[in-house]
mmCIF file of C-alpha atoms in Angstrom:
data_model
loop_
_atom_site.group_PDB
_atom_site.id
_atom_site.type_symbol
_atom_site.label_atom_id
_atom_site.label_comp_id
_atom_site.label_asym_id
_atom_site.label_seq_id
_atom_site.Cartn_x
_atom_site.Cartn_y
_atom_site.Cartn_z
ATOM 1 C CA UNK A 667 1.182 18.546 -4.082
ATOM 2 C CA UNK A 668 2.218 15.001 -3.463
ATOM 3 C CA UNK A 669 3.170 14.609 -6.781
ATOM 4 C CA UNK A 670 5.672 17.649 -6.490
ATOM 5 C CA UNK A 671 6.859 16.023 -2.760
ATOM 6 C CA UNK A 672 7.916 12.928 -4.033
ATOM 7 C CA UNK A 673 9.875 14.161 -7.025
ATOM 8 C CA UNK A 674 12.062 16.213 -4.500
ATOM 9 C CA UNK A 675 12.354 13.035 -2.572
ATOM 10 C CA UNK A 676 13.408 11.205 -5.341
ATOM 11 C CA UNK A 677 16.280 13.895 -6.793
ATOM 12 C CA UNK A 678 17.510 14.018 -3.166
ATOM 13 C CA UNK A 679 17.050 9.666 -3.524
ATOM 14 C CA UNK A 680 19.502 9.605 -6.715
ATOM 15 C CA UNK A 681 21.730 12.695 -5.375
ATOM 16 C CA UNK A 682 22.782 10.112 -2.550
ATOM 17 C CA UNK A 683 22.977 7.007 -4.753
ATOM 18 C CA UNK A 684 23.887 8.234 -8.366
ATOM 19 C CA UNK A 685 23.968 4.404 -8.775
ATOM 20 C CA UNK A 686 20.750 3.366 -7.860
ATOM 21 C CA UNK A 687 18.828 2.042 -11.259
ATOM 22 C CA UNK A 688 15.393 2.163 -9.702
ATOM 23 C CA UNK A 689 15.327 5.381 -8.196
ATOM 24 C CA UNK A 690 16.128 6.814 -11.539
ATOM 25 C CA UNK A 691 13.361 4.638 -12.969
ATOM 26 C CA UNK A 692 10.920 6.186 -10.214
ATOM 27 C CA UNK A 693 12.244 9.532 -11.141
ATOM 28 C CA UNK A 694 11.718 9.508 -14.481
ATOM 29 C CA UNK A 695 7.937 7.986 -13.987
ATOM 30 C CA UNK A 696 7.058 11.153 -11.590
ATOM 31 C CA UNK A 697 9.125 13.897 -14.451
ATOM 32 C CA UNK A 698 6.810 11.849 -16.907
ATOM 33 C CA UNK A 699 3.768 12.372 -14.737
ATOM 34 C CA UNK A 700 4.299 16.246 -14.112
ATOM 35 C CA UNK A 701 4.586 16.732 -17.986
ATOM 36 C CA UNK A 702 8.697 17.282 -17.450
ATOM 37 C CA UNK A 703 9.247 14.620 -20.503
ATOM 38 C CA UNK A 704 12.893 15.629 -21.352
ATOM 39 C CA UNK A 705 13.593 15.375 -17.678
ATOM 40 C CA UNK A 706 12.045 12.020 -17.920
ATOM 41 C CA UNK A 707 13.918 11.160 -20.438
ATOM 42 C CA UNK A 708 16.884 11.915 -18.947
ATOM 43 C CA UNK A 709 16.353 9.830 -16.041
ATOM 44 C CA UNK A 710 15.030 6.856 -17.699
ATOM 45 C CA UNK A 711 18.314 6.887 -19.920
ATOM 46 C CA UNK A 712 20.375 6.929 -16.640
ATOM 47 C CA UNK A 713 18.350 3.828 -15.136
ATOM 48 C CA UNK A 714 19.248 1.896 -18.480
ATOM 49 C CA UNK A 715 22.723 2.749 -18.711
ATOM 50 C CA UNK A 716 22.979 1.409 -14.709
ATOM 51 C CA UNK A 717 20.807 -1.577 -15.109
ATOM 52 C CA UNK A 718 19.971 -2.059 -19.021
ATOM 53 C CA UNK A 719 17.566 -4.843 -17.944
ATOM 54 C CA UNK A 720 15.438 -1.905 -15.784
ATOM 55 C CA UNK A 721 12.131 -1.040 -16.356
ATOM 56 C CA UNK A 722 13.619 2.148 -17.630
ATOM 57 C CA UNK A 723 13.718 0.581 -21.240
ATOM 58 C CA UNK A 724 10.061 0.460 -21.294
ATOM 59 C CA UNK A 725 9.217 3.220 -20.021
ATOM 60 C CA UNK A 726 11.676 5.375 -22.365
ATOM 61 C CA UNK A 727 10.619 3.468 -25.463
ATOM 62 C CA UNK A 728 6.694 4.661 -24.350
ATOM 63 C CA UNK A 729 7.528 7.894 -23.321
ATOM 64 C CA UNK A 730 10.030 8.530 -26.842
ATOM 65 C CA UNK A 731 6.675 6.827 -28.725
ATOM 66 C CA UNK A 732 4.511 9.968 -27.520
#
């Protein structure tokens, strides 16, 4: 589905720009949403370790609170 497409386009999105804070954010929000939660976790630890101040934080702390 969709859901599935834009999860590939996002690991091809952070594959390119290892660096890239919000893509790993987005990446870990679509894992989440696909029930892949150490996946998620995963990426939402490599958005705050690039930009502590991302969105990551949040979502980690809500995903980890599950």
């Amino acid at each position: 589905g969709r859901l599935d497409e834009a999860t590939i386009a996002l690991e091809a999105a952070v594959k390119g720009r290892p660096t890239n804070a919000a893509a790993w954010n987005l990446l870990g929000i679509s894992y989440a949403d696909t029930g892949r939660t150490q996946a998620a976790i995963e990426a939402f630890t490599k958005a705050v370790e690039l930009d502590p101040a991302s969105k990551a934080a949040d979502n980690l702390r809500r995903l980890q609170g599950m």
